[in-house]
Amino acid sequence: MLYVIGLGLSDERDITVKGLDAVKSCERIYLEAYTSILMVDKEKLEAFYGKPVTVADREMVESESDTILGNAQNVNVAFLVVGDPFGATTHTDLVIRAKELNIPVQTIHNASIMNAIGACGLSLYNFGQTISMVWFTETWRPDSWYPRVKENRDIGLHTLCLLDIKVKEQSLENMARGRKIYEPPRYMTVNCCLEQMLEIEEKRGEKAYGPETLAIGCVRLGTPTQLFIAGTMEQLLEEDFGEPLHSLVLIGKRMHIMEAEMVRGFCPDRFRQKFDEIYQRDYES
């Protein structure tokens, strides 16, 4: 059996009882470590499970799936995913490959950012399409996500923005030279995401959002240091959100009064008057 097991959002204790039972039955355990991260090292997982854990990077999962699936017809193998197993399409590919090899698959779900984001005060029913924001480079400044944001905004829905992480990534030079040298891990901040989004709005000028659009910086979701800060995009640009992981929500104009009351509680005092003015002008139904 291949078990695809969600770990939740914070630490080793967020795994479900069902997931832990499955892990303990497995001969091999792989931890997917490039679409997101836990707030603890794999050594803590190993101590909690009483078993060794192999970190599976992007290359292993996408190009060496046979290593993970080897002999899984005869023994139990666990593939651990931060959040819920199907938050990233890579894991769908692994399941398809397992089924092609006639390996039974069982999925064990858990909390992910896709449902935990409701803690920011906005109704999950009022979210539109989720986007992913990658780091811009000098020669590559992608904006394929922009039409999705505009579609959400045009019908008043909130937009969850998931921010880029770089784990075990190679520089272009090292990749071109075939050198297995990896860059230090990097995690995009809310500030970087806002800066890039405002740059693209200025470039495209389609008024999907702007400096006075209300937004929420959401950081370390599901951990003891979880934090939400609400304000305009311009205001949040200057905030210090601290350690990763970060995400961002653009608030849609359908925001219900109950949502607004909850979100207003995440506004620092210095942002609150501006929040009230913009809410009454642009958001209040």
Coordinates of C-alpha atoms in Angstrom, one line a residue, residues 30-35 54-69 79 90-91 93-94 167-170 174-175 178-182:
Y30 CA 9.2 9.9 2.6
L31 CA 8.7 13.5 3.4
E32 CA 7.8 15.8 0.5
A33 CA 9.9 18.9 1.2
Y34 CA 9.5 21.5 -1.6
T35 CA 5.9 22.6 -2.0
T54 CA 13.7 10.3 3.9
V55 CA 13.4 13.8 2.6
A56 CA 12.0 13.7 -1.0
D57 CA 13.0 16.8 -3.0
R58 CA 11.3 17.9 -6.2
E59 CA 13.8 15.9 -8.3
M60 CA 13.0 12.6 -6.5
V61 CA 9.2 13.1 -6.6
E62 CA 9.0 14.2 -10.2
S63 CA 11.8 12.2 -11.8
E64 CA 12.5 9.3 -9.5
S65 CA 9.0 8.2 -8.4
D66 CA 10.0 4.5 -8.9
T67 CA 12.3 4.9 -6.0
I68 CA 9.4 5.9 -3.8
L69 CA 7.1 3.3 -5.2
F79 CA 4.5 9.7 1.4
T90 CA 2.7 16.7 -8.1
H91 CA 1.1 14.4 -5.7
D93 CA 1.0 12.5 -10.5
L94 CA 2.5 10.1 -7.9
V167 CA 14.3 24.7 -1.2
K168 CA 17.2 22.8 -2.7
E169 CA 17.2 25.0 -5.8
Q170 CA 20.2 25.5 -8.1
N174 CA 25.3 25.6 -11.5
M175 CA 22.5 24.0 -13.3
G178 CA 25.8 20.3 -14.0
R179 CA 27.1 21.1 -10.5
K180 CA 25.0 19.7 -7.6
I181 CA 25.4 22.9 -5.6
Y182 CA 22.2 24.3 -4.0

